[in-house]
PDB file of C-alpha atoms in Angstrom:
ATOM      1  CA  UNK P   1     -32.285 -16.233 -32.553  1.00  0.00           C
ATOM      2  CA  UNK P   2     -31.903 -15.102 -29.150  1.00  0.00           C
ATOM      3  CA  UNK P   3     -34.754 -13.347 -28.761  1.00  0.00           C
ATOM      4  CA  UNK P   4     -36.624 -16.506 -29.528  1.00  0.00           C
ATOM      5  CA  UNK P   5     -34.505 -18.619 -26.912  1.00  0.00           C
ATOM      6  CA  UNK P   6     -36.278 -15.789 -24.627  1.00  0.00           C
ATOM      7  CA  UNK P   7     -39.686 -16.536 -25.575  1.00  0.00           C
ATOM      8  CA  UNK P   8     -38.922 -20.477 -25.476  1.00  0.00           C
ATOM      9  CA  UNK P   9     -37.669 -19.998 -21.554  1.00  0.00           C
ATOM     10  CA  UNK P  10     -40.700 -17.466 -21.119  1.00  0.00           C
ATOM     11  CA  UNK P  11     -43.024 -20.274 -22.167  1.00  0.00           C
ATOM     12  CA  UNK P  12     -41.562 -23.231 -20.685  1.00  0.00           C
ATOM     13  CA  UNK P  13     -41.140 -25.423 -24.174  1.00  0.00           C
ATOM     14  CA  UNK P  14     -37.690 -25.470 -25.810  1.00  0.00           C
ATOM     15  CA  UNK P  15     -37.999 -26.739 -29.376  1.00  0.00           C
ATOM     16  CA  UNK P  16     -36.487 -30.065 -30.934  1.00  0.00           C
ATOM     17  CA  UNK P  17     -36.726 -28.163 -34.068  1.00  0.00           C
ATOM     18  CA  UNK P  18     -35.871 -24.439 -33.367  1.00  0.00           C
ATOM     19  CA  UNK P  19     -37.313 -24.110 -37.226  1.00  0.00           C
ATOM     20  CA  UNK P  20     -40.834 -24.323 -36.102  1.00  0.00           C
ATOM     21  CA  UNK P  21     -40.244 -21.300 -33.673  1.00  0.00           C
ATOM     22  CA  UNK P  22     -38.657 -19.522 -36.237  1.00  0.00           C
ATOM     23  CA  UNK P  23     -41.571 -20.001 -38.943  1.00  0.00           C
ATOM     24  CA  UNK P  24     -44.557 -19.805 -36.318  1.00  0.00           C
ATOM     25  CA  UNK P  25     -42.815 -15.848 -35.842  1.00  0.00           C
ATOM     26  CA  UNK P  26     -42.734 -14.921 -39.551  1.00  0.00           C
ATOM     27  CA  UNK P  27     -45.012 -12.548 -40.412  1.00  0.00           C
ATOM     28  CA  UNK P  28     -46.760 -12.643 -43.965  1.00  0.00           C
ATOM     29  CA  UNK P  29     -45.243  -8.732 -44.569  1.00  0.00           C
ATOM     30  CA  UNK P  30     -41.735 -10.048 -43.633  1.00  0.00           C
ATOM     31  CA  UNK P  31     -41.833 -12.773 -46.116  1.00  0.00           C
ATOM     32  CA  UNK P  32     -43.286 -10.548 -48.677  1.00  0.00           C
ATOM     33  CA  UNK P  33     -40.386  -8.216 -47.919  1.00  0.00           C
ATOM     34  CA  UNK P  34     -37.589 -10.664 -47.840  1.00  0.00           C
ATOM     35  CA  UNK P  35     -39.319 -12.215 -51.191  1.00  0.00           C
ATOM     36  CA  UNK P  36     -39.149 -15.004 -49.317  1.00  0.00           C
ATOM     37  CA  UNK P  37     -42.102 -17.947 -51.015  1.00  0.00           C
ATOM     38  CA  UNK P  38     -45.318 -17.170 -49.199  1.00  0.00           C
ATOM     39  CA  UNK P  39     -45.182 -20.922 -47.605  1.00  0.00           C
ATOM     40  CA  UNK P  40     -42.605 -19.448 -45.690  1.00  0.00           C
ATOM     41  CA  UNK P  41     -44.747 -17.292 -43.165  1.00  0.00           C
ATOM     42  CA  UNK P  42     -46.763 -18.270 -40.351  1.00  0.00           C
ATOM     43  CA  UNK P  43     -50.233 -18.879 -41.599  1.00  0.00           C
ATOM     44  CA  UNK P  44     -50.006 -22.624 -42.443  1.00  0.00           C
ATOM     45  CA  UNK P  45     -48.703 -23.041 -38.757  1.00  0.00           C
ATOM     46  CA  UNK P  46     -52.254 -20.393 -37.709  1.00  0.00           C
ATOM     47  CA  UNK P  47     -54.322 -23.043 -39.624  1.00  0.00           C
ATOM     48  CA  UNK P  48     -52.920 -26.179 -37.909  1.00  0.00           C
ATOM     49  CA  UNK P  49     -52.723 -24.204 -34.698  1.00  0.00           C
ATOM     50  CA  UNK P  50     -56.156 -23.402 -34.330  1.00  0.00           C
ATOM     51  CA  UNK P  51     -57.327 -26.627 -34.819  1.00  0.00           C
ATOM     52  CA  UNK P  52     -55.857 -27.595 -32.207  1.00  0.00           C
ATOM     53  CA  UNK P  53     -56.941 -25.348 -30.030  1.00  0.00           C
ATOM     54  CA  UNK P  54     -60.415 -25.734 -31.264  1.00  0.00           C
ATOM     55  CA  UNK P  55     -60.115 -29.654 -29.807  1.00  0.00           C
ATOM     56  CA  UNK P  56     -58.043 -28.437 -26.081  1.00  0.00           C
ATOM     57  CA  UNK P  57     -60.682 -26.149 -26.074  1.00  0.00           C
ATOM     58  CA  UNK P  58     -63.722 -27.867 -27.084  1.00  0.00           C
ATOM     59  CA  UNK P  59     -62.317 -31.148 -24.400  1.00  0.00           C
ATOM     60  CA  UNK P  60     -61.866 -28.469 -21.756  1.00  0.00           C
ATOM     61  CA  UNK P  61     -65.401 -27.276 -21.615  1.00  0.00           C
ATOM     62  CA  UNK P  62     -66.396 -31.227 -22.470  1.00  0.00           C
ATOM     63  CA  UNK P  63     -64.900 -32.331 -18.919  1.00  0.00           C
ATOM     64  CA  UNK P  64     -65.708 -28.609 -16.899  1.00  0.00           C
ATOM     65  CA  UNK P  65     -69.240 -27.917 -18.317  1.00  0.00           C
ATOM     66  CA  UNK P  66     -70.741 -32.003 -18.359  1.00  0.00           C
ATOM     67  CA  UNK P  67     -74.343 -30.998 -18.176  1.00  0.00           C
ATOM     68  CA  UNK P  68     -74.294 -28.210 -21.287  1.00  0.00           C
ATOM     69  CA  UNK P  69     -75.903 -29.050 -24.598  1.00  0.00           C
ATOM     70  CA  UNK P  70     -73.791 -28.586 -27.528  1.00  0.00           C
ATOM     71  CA  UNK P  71     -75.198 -25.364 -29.259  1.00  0.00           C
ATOM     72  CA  UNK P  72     -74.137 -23.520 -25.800  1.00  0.00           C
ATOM     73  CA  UNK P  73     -70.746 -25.326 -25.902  1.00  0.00           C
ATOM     74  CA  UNK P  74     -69.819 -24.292 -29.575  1.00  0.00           C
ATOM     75  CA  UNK P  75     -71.062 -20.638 -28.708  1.00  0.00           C
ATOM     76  CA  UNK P  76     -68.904 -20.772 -25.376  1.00  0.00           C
ATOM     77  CA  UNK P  77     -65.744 -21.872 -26.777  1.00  0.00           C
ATOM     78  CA  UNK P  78     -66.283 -19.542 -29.964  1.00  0.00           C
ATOM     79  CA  UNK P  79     -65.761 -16.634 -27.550  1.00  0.00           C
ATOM     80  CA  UNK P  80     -63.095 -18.588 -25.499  1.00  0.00           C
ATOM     81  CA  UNK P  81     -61.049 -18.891 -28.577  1.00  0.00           C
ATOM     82  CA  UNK P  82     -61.698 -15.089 -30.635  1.00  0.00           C
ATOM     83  CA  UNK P  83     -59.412 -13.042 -31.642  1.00  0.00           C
ATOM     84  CA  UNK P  84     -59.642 -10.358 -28.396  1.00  0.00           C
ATOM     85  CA  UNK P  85     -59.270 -12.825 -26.337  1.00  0.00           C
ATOM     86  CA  UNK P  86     -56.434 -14.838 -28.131  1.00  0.00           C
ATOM     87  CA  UNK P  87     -54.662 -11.058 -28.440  1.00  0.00           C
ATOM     88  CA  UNK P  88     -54.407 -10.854 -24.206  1.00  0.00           C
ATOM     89  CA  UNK P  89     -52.932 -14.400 -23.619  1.00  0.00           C
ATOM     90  CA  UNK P  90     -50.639 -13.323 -26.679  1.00  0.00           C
ATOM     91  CA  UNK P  91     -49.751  -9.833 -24.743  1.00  0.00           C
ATOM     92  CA  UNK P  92     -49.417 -11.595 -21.336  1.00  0.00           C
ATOM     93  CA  UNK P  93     -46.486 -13.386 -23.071  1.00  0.00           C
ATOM     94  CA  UNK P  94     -45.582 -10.254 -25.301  1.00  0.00           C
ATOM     95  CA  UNK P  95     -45.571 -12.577 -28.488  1.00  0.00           C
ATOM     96  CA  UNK P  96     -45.920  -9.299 -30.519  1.00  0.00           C
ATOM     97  CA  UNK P  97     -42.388  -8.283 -29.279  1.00  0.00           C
ATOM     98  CA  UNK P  98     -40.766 -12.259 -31.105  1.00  0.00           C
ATOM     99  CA  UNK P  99     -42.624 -11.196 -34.662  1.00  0.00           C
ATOM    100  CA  UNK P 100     -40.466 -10.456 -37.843  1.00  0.00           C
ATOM    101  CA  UNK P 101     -42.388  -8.444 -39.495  1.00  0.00           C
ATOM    102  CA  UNK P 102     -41.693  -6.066 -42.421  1.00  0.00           C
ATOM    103  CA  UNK P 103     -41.035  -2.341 -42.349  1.00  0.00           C
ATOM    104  CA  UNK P 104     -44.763  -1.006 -42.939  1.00  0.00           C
ATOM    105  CA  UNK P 105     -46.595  -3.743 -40.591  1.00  0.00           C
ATOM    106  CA  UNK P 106     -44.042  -2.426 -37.977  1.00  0.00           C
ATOM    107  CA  UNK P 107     -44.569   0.715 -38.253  1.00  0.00           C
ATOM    108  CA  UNK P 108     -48.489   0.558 -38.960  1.00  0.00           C
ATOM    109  CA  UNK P 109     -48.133  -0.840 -35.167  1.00  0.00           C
ATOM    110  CA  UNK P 110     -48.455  -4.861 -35.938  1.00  0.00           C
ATOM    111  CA  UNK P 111     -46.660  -6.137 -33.134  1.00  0.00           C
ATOM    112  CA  UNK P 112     -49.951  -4.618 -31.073  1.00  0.00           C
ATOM    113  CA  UNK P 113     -52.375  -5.401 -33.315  1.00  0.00           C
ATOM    114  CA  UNK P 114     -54.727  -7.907 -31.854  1.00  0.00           C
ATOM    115  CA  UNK P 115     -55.254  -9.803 -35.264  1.00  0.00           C
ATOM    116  CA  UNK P 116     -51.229 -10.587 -36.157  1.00  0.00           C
ATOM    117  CA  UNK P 117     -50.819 -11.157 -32.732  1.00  0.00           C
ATOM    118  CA  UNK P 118     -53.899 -13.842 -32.299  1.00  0.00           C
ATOM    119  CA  UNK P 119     -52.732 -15.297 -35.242  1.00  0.00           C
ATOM    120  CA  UNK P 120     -48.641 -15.643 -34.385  1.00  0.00           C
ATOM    121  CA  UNK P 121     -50.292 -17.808 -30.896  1.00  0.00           C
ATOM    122  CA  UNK P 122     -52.411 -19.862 -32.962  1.00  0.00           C
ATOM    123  CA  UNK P 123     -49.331 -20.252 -35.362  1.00  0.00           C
ATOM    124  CA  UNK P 124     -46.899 -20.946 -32.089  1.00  0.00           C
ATOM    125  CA  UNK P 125     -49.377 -23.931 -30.652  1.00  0.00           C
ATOM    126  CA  UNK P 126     -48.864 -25.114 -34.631  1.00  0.00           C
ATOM    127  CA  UNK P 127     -45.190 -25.495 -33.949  1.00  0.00           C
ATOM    128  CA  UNK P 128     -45.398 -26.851 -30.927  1.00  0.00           C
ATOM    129  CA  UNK P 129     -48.185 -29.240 -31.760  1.00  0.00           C
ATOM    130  CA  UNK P 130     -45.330 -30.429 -35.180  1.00  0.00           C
ATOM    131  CA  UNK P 131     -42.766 -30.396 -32.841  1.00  0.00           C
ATOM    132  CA  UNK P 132     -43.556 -32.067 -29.740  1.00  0.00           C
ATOM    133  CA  UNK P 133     -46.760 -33.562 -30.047  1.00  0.00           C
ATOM    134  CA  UNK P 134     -50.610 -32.927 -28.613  1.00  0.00           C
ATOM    135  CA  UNK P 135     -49.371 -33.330 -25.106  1.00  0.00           C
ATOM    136  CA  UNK P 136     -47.464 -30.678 -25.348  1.00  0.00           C
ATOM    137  CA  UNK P 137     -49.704 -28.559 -27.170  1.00  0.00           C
ATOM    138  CA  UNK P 138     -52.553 -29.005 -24.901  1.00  0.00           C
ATOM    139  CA  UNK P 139     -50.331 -28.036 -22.216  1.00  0.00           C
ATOM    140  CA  UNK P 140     -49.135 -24.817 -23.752  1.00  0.00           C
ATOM    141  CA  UNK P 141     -52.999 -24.322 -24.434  1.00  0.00           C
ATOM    142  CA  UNK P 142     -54.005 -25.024 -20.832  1.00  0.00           C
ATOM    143  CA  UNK P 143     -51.521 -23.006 -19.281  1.00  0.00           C
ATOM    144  CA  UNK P 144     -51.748 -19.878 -21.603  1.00  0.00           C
ATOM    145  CA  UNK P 145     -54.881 -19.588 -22.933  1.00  0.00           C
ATOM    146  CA  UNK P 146     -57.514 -21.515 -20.645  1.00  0.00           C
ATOM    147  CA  UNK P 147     -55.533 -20.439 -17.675  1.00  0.00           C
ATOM    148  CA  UNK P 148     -58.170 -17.497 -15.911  1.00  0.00           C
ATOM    149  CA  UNK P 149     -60.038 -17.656 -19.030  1.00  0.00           C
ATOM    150  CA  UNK P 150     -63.301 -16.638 -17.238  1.00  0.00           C
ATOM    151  CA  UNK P 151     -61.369 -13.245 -16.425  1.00  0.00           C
ATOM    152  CA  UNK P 152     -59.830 -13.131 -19.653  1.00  0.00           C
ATOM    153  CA  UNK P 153     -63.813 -13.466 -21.264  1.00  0.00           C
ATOM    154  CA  UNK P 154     -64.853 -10.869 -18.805  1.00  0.00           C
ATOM    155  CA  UNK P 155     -62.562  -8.552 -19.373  1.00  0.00           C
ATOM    156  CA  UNK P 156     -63.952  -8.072 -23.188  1.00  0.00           C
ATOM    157  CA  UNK P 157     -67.494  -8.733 -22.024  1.00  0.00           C
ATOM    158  CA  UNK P 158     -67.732  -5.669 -19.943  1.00  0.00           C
TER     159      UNK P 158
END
């Protein structure tokens, strides 16, 4: 619980609904541990999550890129928005370090793994999307993933 107060104050959203936080951080192997029912991990929130995303995105390089046809634009935000680059806004923000996750998943090295952690920020803009609306998604979005994304896209380009 206080771990996750750290990652609300390290993001600049505090949740209505702390819930939301706590599910967007709950790893399938956790809940599969803690026999907990499946609905009960994160990848619901991942689903929502990147949808939104997809449309922040996909408005982003809308309004930045006016004069590109729309086969460049869906390439363009597909690498925006993969997994690498998903996994370094998640480490800038050291989202691995909030995950439950169960005993092998930790110890297989999840919390560094760049597909659990893509998926827990896809699964956080979820919860903030349920809990505070598409405003404030689209400003988590802006300032955390689009933020330097040309330097972010470089980075796994080269």
């Amino acid at each position: 619980m206080n771990r996750l107060k750290e990652l609300e104050a390290k993001i600049g959203y505090q949740f209505q609904n702390f819930a939301y936080l706590e599910h967007a951080m709950r790893h399938s192997s956790f809940c599969n541990e803690k026999k907990l029912n499946r609905l009960e991990n994160n990848e619901r929130l991942e689903f929502l999550g990147d949808a939104v995303l997809e449309l922040v995105t996909s408005e982003f390089l809308f309004d930045k890129y006016p004069e590109m046809p729309e086969g460049e634009a869906t390439r363009k935000r597909a690498s925006m928005v993969c997994e690498q680059t998903l996994a370094l806004c998640a480490k800038e923000i050291e989202l691995g370090s909030y995950l439950l996750l169960g005993k092998g998943e930790e110890l297989t090295g999840g919390r560094e793994r760049a597909s659990v952690t893509s998926d827990a920020l896809e699964a956080l803009i979820g919860a903030i999307y349920l809990d505070g609306g598409f405003t404030n998604a689209k400003e988590f979005v802006e300032k955390f993933v689009l933020n330097g994304i040309e330097e972010k896209q470089l980075f796994f380009d080269s």
